[in-house]
Amino acid sequence: MIFETHAHYDDEAFDADREELLSSLPGLGIRRIVNVGASIRTTKASLALAEQYDEIYAAVGVHPEDITDLNEESFAWLAQQTRLPKVVAVGETGLDYYWEKEAAMQEVQRYWFRRQLALAEESGLPVIVHSREAAADTMEIIREAVRNSPQKTSDRRGVIHCYSYSPEQAKEYVKMGYYIGIGGVVTFQNARKLKETAEQIPLERILLETDSPYLAPKPYRGKRNYSGYLPYVVKQIAQLKGVTTDEVERVTWENAMHLFTKVKENDTDDPSAGS
Ligand code: NI
């Protein structure tokens, strides 16, 4: 059984065959999915998918590229959604200096990143962090949030999704109670740093994710991604860690269940129950 911790099935890339594709996932062993909001519109779409499908849960948040969506009113709405039973995380939120080069807008990203980290803390939910070409500022802001947290030690603060920095920094995040999200990129020939990261951090701190429709693994690189390709990621991690693919599936499943405390372990119509 595979726990997919990061997908965007609301994306228009799935408009033509969404129902069919999502209905096929349980049969492929994909038993839990977190559909991640990236704007107010896609957060609403994530909530709708979570309502429609038992195995789908929602994360509510605004991505740094869509930060102009946020104001006090929309933020208050976001905060309300965290109380819904199928909302399991705040995110994705974070910093993206690859797409945003303007200093003033980067400052706005930092402001709403801090606010969403505080919302995660208040709501008792983990946070899903997007960070691209913003290693130092992301580390600093997360450090500050951990320092200010009333919960001095926690091993379920959140996940650094689509991890792209050094193994050393990954270990720092792990120490602060974060998981490291690994997807299709780990199968790429040139992903040396990410492979090293997967080797060096404990399997107990790795989460499986696709970021569908983006970042399909080899041999589908460049094509539309979906959770059905996660076995390629599992196989690569198993190789790097020197363990079986079953072990990777089992441990990463437990990791996700530990982090996303609102996800139900058993649903009544679980075909694999008892097997
Ligand atoms: Ni994403």
mmCIF file of C-alpha atoms and ligand atoms in Angstrom:
data_model
loop_
_atom_site.group_PDB
_atom_site.id
_atom_site.type_symbol
_atom_site.label_atom_id
_atom_site.label_comp_id
_atom_site.label_asym_id
_atom_site.label_seq_id
_atom_site.Cartn_x
_atom_site.Cartn_y
_atom_site.Cartn_z
ATOM 1 C CA MET A 1 0.000 0.000 0.000
ATOM 2 C CA ILE A 2 1.292 3.400 -0.977
ATOM 3 C CA PHE A 3 0.517 6.741 0.657
ATOM 4 C CA GLU A 4 0.740 9.549 -1.912
ATOM 5 C CA THR A 5 1.458 12.685 0.111
ATOM 6 C CA HIS A 6 1.388 15.374 -2.597
ATOM 7 C CA ALA A 7 -0.770 15.540 -5.709
ATOM 8 C CA HIS A 8 -2.753 18.176 -7.594
ATOM 9 C CA TYR A 9 -5.600 16.191 -9.142
ATOM 10 C CA ASP A 10 -7.619 19.381 -9.480
ATOM 11 C CA ASP A 11 -5.153 20.430 -12.225
ATOM 12 C CA GLU A 12 -6.592 20.877 -15.710
ATOM 13 C CA ALA A 13 -4.178 18.184 -16.928
ATOM 14 C CA PHE A 14 -6.700 15.730 -15.432
ATOM 15 C CA ASP A 15 -9.878 17.336 -16.773
ATOM 16 C CA ALA A 16 -10.362 14.767 -19.525
ATOM 17 C CA ASP A 17 -10.125 11.608 -17.383
ATOM 18 C CA ARG A 18 -10.083 12.595 -13.688
ATOM 19 C CA GLU A 19 -12.824 10.257 -12.462
ATOM 20 C CA GLU A 20 -11.522 7.250 -14.327
ATOM 21 C CA LEU A 21 -7.943 7.884 -13.216
ATOM 22 C CA LEU A 22 -8.804 8.451 -9.550
ATOM 23 C CA SER A 23 -11.027 5.381 -9.464
ATOM 24 C CA SER A 24 -8.130 3.273 -10.761
ATOM 25 C CA LEU A 25 -5.713 4.273 -7.997
ATOM 26 C CA PRO A 26 -6.898 2.005 -5.126
ATOM 27 C CA GLY A 27 -6.493 -0.988 -7.455
ATOM 28 C CA LEU A 28 -2.887 0.078 -8.067
ATOM 29 C CA GLY A 29 -2.180 0.084 -4.327
ATOM 30 C CA ILE A 30 -2.450 3.863 -3.916
ATOM 31 C CA ARG A 31 -4.626 3.868 -0.801
ATOM 32 C CA ARG A 32 -4.286 7.394 0.573
ATOM 33 C CA ILE A 33 -3.743 10.679 -1.253
ATOM 34 C CA VAL A 34 -3.254 14.203 0.006
ATOM 35 C CA ASN A 35 -4.459 16.637 -2.641
ATOM 36 C CA VAL A 36 -2.641 19.879 -2.023
ATOM 37 C CA GLY A 37 -4.081 23.360 -2.418
ATOM 38 C CA ALA A 38 -1.831 25.999 -3.962
ATOM 39 C CA SER A 39 -4.231 28.945 -4.228
ATOM 40 C CA ILE A 40 -7.685 29.775 -2.892
ATOM 41 C CA ARG A 41 -9.271 28.308 -6.029
ATOM 42 C CA THR A 42 -7.281 25.047 -5.907
ATOM 43 C CA THR A 43 -7.787 24.770 -2.155
ATOM 44 C CA LYS A 44 -11.544 24.784 -2.836
ATOM 45 C CA ALA A 45 -11.027 22.168 -5.552
ATOM 46 C CA SER A 46 -9.006 20.023 -3.112
ATOM 47 C CA LEU A 47 -11.807 20.218 -0.549
ATOM 48 C CA ALA A 48 -14.289 19.100 -3.212
ATOM 49 C CA LEU A 49 -12.134 16.105 -4.190
ATOM 50 C CA ALA A 50 -11.738 15.117 -0.536
ATOM 51 C CA GLU A 51 -15.484 15.216 -0.178
ATOM 52 C CA GLN A 52 -16.001 13.061 -3.248
ATOM 53 C CA TYR A 53 -13.361 10.347 -2.662
ATOM 54 C CA ASP A 54 -12.829 8.366 0.557
ATOM 55 C CA GLU A 55 -9.083 7.937 -0.007
ATOM 56 C CA ILE A 56 -8.425 11.613 -0.818
ATOM 57 C CA TYR A 57 -7.637 14.144 1.908
ATOM 58 C CA ALA A 58 -6.973 17.858 1.476
ATOM 59 C CA ALA A 59 -4.252 20.334 2.388
ATOM 60 C CA VAL A 60 -5.306 23.975 2.478
ATOM 61 C CA GLY A 61 -2.825 26.702 1.646
ATOM 62 C CA VAL A 62 -1.423 29.218 -0.787
ATOM 63 C CA HIS A 63 1.773 28.633 -2.750
ATOM 64 C CA PRO A 64 4.319 31.498 -2.944
ATOM 65 C CA GLU A 65 3.526 32.033 -6.631
ATOM 66 C CA ASP A 66 -0.144 32.662 -5.830
ATOM 67 C CA ILE A 67 0.455 34.842 -2.822
ATOM 68 C CA THR A 68 -1.601 37.733 -4.218
ATOM 69 C CA ASP A 69 -4.649 35.568 -3.319
ATOM 70 C CA LEU A 70 -4.031 36.289 0.334
ATOM 71 C CA ASN A 71 -5.453 39.069 2.457
ATOM 72 C CA GLU A 72 -6.947 39.026 5.946
ATOM 73 C CA GLU A 73 -10.310 37.900 4.649
ATOM 74 C CA SER A 74 -9.098 34.992 2.518
ATOM 75 C CA PHE A 75 -6.643 33.992 5.241
ATOM 76 C CA ALA A 76 -9.486 33.837 7.778
ATOM 77 C CA TRP A 77 -11.401 31.601 5.373
ATOM 78 C CA LEU A 78 -8.328 29.354 5.052
ATOM 79 C CA ALA A 79 -8.094 29.161 8.842
ATOM 80 C CA GLN A 80 -11.727 28.039 9.060
ATOM 81 C CA GLN A 81 -11.144 25.191 6.613
ATOM 82 C CA THR A 82 -8.459 23.662 8.847
ATOM 83 C CA ARG A 83 -11.245 22.462 11.148
ATOM 84 C CA LEU A 84 -12.882 20.269 8.525
ATOM 85 C CA PRO A 85 -12.419 16.542 9.238
ATOM 86 C CA LYS A 86 -10.697 15.758 5.939
ATOM 87 C CA VAL A 87 -8.282 18.696 6.046
ATOM 88 C CA VAL A 88 -5.009 17.155 7.205
ATOM 89 C CA ALA A 89 -2.377 19.847 6.583
ATOM 90 C CA VAL A 90 -1.693 23.503 5.876
ATOM 91 C CA GLY A 91 0.004 24.029 2.508
ATOM 92 C CA GLU A 92 1.505 24.242 0.227
ATOM 93 C CA THR A 93 3.214 27.362 1.441
ATOM 94 C CA GLY A 94 6.804 28.519 1.319
ATOM 95 C CA LEU A 95 9.247 30.491 -0.770
ATOM 96 C CA ASP A 96 10.009 30.406 -4.476
ATOM 97 C CA TYR A 97 12.839 32.662 -5.553
ATOM 98 C CA TYR A 98 13.198 30.782 -8.827
ATOM 99 C CA TRP A 99 9.952 32.257 -10.155
ATOM 100 C CA GLU A 100 10.024 35.439 -8.079
ATOM 101 C CA LYS A 101 13.159 37.564 -8.379
ATOM 102 C CA GLU A 102 11.715 40.837 -7.096
ATOM 103 C CA ALA A 103 12.843 41.624 -3.553
ATOM 104 C CA ALA A 104 9.587 43.283 -2.501
ATOM 105 C CA MET A 105 7.522 40.275 -3.601
ATOM 106 C CA GLN A 106 9.955 37.891 -1.912
ATOM 107 C CA GLU A 107 9.281 39.818 1.286
ATOM 108 C CA VAL A 108 5.537 39.281 0.751
ATOM 109 C CA GLN A 109 6.216 35.556 0.292
ATOM 110 C CA ARG A 110 8.090 35.469 3.588
ATOM 111 C CA TYR A 111 5.243 37.263 5.369
ATOM 112 C CA TRP A 112 2.557 34.790 4.236
ATOM 113 C CA PHE A 113 4.870 31.821 4.788
ATOM 114 C CA ARG A 114 5.253 32.886 8.432
ATOM 115 C CA ARG A 115 1.508 33.388 8.747
ATOM 116 C CA GLN A 116 0.744 29.921 7.324
ATOM 117 C CA LEU A 117 3.355 28.324 9.599
ATOM 118 C CA ALA A 118 1.631 30.010 12.540
ATOM 119 C CA LEU A 119 -1.748 28.784 11.270
ATOM 120 C CA ALA A 120 -0.432 25.215 11.136
ATOM 121 C CA GLU A 121 0.782 25.572 14.707
ATOM 122 C CA GLU A 122 -2.534 26.994 15.948
ATOM 123 C CA SER A 123 -4.633 24.413 14.163
ATOM 124 C CA GLY A 124 -2.453 21.513 15.282
ATOM 125 C CA LEU A 125 -1.831 20.481 11.677
ATOM 126 C CA PRO A 126 1.448 19.750 9.922
ATOM 127 C CA VAL A 127 2.650 22.076 7.179
ATOM 128 C CA ILE A 128 3.595 21.237 3.583
ATOM 129 C CA VAL A 129 6.530 23.419 2.554
ATOM 130 C CA HIS A 130 7.450 24.363 -1.003
ATOM 131 C CA SER A 131 10.938 25.855 -1.290
ATOM 132 C CA ARG A 132 12.840 26.590 -4.469
ATOM 133 C CA GLU A 133 16.124 28.509 -4.665
ATOM 134 C CA ALA A 134 15.389 29.900 -1.220
ATOM 135 C CA ALA A 135 17.389 27.526 0.986
ATOM 136 C CA ALA A 136 18.742 30.028 3.516
ATOM 137 C CA ASP A 137 15.521 31.980 4.089
ATOM 138 C CA THR A 138 13.405 28.824 4.321
ATOM 139 C CA MET A 139 15.740 27.363 6.924
ATOM 140 C CA GLU A 140 15.765 30.606 8.909
ATOM 141 C CA ILE A 141 11.986 31.036 8.923
ATOM 142 C CA ILE A 142 11.371 27.411 9.897
ATOM 143 C CA ARG A 143 13.992 27.616 12.638
ATOM 144 C CA GLU A 144 12.283 30.705 13.997
ATOM 145 C CA ALA A 145 8.864 28.967 13.898
ATOM 146 C CA VAL A 146 10.260 25.958 15.759
ATOM 147 C CA ARG A 147 11.887 28.260 18.323
ATOM 148 C CA ASN A 148 8.573 30.043 18.912
ATOM 149 C CA SER A 149 6.561 26.841 19.051
ATOM 150 C CA PRO A 150 5.090 25.974 22.465
ATOM 151 C CA GLN A 151 5.739 22.366 21.502
ATOM 152 C CA LYS A 152 9.454 22.201 22.107
ATOM 153 C CA THR A 153 9.903 18.764 20.644
ATOM 154 C CA SER A 154 7.747 17.363 17.901
ATOM 155 C CA ASP A 155 8.544 14.843 15.207
ATOM 156 C CA ARG A 156 5.528 15.800 13.106
ATOM 157 C CA ARG A 157 5.806 19.453 12.228
ATOM 158 C CA GLY A 158 5.568 18.982 8.487
ATOM 159 C CA VAL A 159 7.265 18.011 5.269
ATOM 160 C CA ILE A 160 9.725 19.736 2.974
ATOM 161 C CA HIS A 161 8.034 18.766 -0.261
ATOM 162 C CA CYS A 162 9.949 17.977 -3.471
ATOM 163 C CA TYR A 163 13.171 18.322 -1.533
ATOM 164 C CA SER A 164 15.933 19.935 -3.625
ATOM 165 C CA TYR A 165 18.651 21.057 -1.219
ATOM 166 C CA SER A 166 21.701 19.410 0.371
ATOM 167 C CA PRO A 167 21.768 16.222 2.470
ATOM 168 C CA GLU A 168 23.179 18.323 5.343
ATOM 169 C CA GLN A 169 20.175 20.638 5.337
ATOM 170 C CA ALA A 170 17.803 17.678 5.087
ATOM 171 C CA LYS A 171 19.315 16.363 8.319
ATOM 172 C CA GLU A 172 18.724 19.771 9.934
ATOM 173 C CA TYR A 173 15.051 19.662 8.949
ATOM 174 C CA VAL A 174 14.752 16.113 10.258
ATOM 175 C CA LYS A 175 16.197 17.265 13.588
ATOM 176 C CA MET A 176 13.525 19.962 13.764
ATOM 177 C CA GLY A 177 10.738 17.411 13.280
ATOM 178 C CA TYR A 178 10.261 17.560 9.518
ATOM 179 C CA TYR A 179 9.883 14.840 6.946
ATOM 180 C CA ILE A 180 11.538 14.973 3.522
ATOM 181 C CA GLY A 181 9.229 14.549 0.514
ATOM 182 C CA ILE A 182 10.776 12.569 -2.348
ATOM 183 C CA GLY A 183 9.235 12.003 -5.775
ATOM 184 C CA GLY A 184 10.057 11.364 -9.418
ATOM 185 C CA VAL A 185 13.192 13.536 -9.415
ATOM 186 C CA VAL A 186 15.050 10.841 -7.435
ATOM 187 C CA THR A 187 14.916 8.599 -10.528
ATOM 188 C CA PHE A 188 16.602 11.198 -12.759
ATOM 189 C CA GLN A 189 20.174 10.493 -13.854
ATOM 190 C CA ASN A 190 21.396 13.949 -12.768
ATOM 191 C CA ALA A 191 19.738 13.955 -9.326
ATOM 192 C CA ARG A 192 22.959 13.236 -7.436
ATOM 193 C CA LYS A 193 22.179 15.476 -4.439
ATOM 194 C CA LEU A 194 18.711 14.041 -3.930
ATOM 195 C CA LYS A 195 20.011 10.475 -4.191
ATOM 196 C CA GLU A 196 22.623 11.311 -1.530
ATOM 197 C CA THR A 197 19.905 12.819 0.630
ATOM 198 C CA ALA A 198 17.779 9.667 0.348
ATOM 199 C CA GLU A 199 20.813 7.566 1.295
ATOM 200 C CA GLN A 200 21.761 9.689 4.275
ATOM 201 C CA ILE A 201 18.478 10.380 6.038
ATOM 202 C CA PRO A 202 16.583 7.582 7.802
ATOM 203 C CA LEU A 203 13.825 5.890 5.807
ATOM 204 C CA GLU A 204 11.664 6.751 8.824
ATOM 205 C CA ARG A 205 11.762 10.417 7.730
ATOM 206 C CA ILE A 206 10.937 9.987 4.020
ATOM 207 C CA LEU A 207 7.517 10.558 2.457
ATOM 208 C CA LEU A 208 6.482 9.450 -1.035
ATOM 209 C CA GLU A 209 4.997 12.086 -3.308
ATOM 210 C CA THR A 210 4.467 12.823 -6.977
ATOM 211 C CA ASP A 211 3.530 16.524 -7.284
ATOM 212 C CA SER A 212 1.233 15.257 -10.072
ATOM 213 C CA PRO A 213 0.819 16.315 -12.822
ATOM 214 C CA TYR A 214 4.458 17.428 -12.626
ATOM 215 C CA LEU A 215 7.793 15.612 -12.283
ATOM 216 C CA ALA A 216 7.025 12.158 -13.639
ATOM 217 C CA PRO A 217 9.764 9.621 -12.865
ATOM 218 C CA LYS A 218 11.949 7.884 -15.408
ATOM 219 C CA PRO A 219 10.874 6.374 -17.865
ATOM 220 C CA TYR A 220 7.980 8.858 -18.081
ATOM 221 C CA ARG A 221 10.030 12.003 -17.519
ATOM 222 C CA GLY A 222 8.333 15.006 -19.161
ATOM 223 C CA LYS A 223 4.960 13.254 -19.396
ATOM 224 C CA ARG A 224 1.928 13.815 -17.181
ATOM 225 C CA ASN A 225 2.617 12.339 -13.757
ATOM 226 C CA TYR A 226 0.166 10.451 -11.534
ATOM 227 C CA SER A 227 0.327 8.383 -8.362
ATOM 228 C CA GLY A 228 0.355 5.164 -10.387
ATOM 229 C CA TYR A 229 4.023 5.905 -11.187
ATOM 230 C CA LEU A 230 5.052 5.927 -7.516
ATOM 231 C CA PRO A 231 6.385 2.332 -7.714
ATOM 232 C CA TYR A 232 9.299 3.742 -9.779
ATOM 233 C CA VAL A 233 10.126 6.085 -6.901
ATOM 234 C CA VAL A 234 9.739 3.259 -4.386
ATOM 235 C CA LYS A 235 12.117 1.075 -6.399
ATOM 236 C CA GLN A 236 14.762 3.809 -6.594
ATOM 237 C CA ILE A 237 14.593 4.520 -2.859
ATOM 238 C CA ALA A 238 14.751 0.784 -2.091
ATOM 239 C CA GLN A 239 17.921 0.539 -4.180
ATOM 240 C CA LEU A 240 19.517 3.539 -2.505
ATOM 241 C CA LYS A 241 18.665 2.274 0.989
ATOM 242 C CA GLY A 242 19.444 -1.379 0.295
ATOM 243 C CA VAL A 243 16.012 -2.550 1.450
ATOM 244 C CA THR A 244 13.046 -4.199 -0.262
ATOM 245 C CA THR A 245 10.331 -2.230 -2.052
ATOM 246 C CA ASP A 246 7.842 -3.683 0.474
ATOM 247 C CA GLU A 247 9.881 -2.169 3.275
ATOM 248 C CA VAL A 248 9.884 1.252 1.577
ATOM 249 C CA GLU A 249 6.103 1.116 1.085
ATOM 250 C CA ARG A 250 5.451 -0.028 4.643
ATOM 251 C CA VAL A 251 7.713 2.486 6.382
ATOM 252 C CA THR A 252 6.689 5.482 4.260
ATOM 253 C CA TRP A 253 3.035 4.558 4.840
ATOM 254 C CA GLU A 254 3.612 4.593 8.598
ATOM 255 C CA ASN A 255 5.504 7.876 8.290
ATOM 256 C CA ALA A 256 2.599 9.547 6.502
ATOM 257 C CA MET A 257 0.086 8.154 8.985
ATOM 258 C CA HIS A 258 2.221 9.523 11.814
ATOM 259 C CA LEU A 259 2.452 12.999 10.260
ATOM 260 C CA PHE A 260 -1.112 13.374 8.986
ATOM 261 C CA THR A 261 -2.884 12.481 12.205
ATOM 262 C CA LYS A 262 -6.370 13.158 10.806
ATOM 263 C CA VAL A 263 -6.065 10.498 8.089
ATOM 264 C CA LYS A 264 -7.993 7.347 8.923
ATOM 265 C CA GLU A 265 -5.983 4.146 8.831
ATOM 266 C CA ASN A 266 -8.891 1.869 7.950
ATOM 267 C CA ASP A 267 -11.818 2.518 5.755
ATOM 268 C CA THR A 268 -14.695 0.086 5.774
ATOM 269 C CA ASP A 269 -14.438 -0.907 2.113
ATOM 270 C CA ASP A 270 -10.687 -1.508 2.197
ATOM 271 C CA PRO A 271 -10.140 -4.475 -0.165
ATOM 272 C CA SER A 272 -6.715 -5.208 1.324
ATOM 273 C CA ALA A 273 -8.010 -5.336 4.910
ATOM 274 C CA GLY A 274 -7.157 -8.627 6.520
ATOM 275 C CA SER A 275 -4.829 -9.708 3.760
HETATM 276 NI NI NI B 1 2.831 20.853 -5.317
#
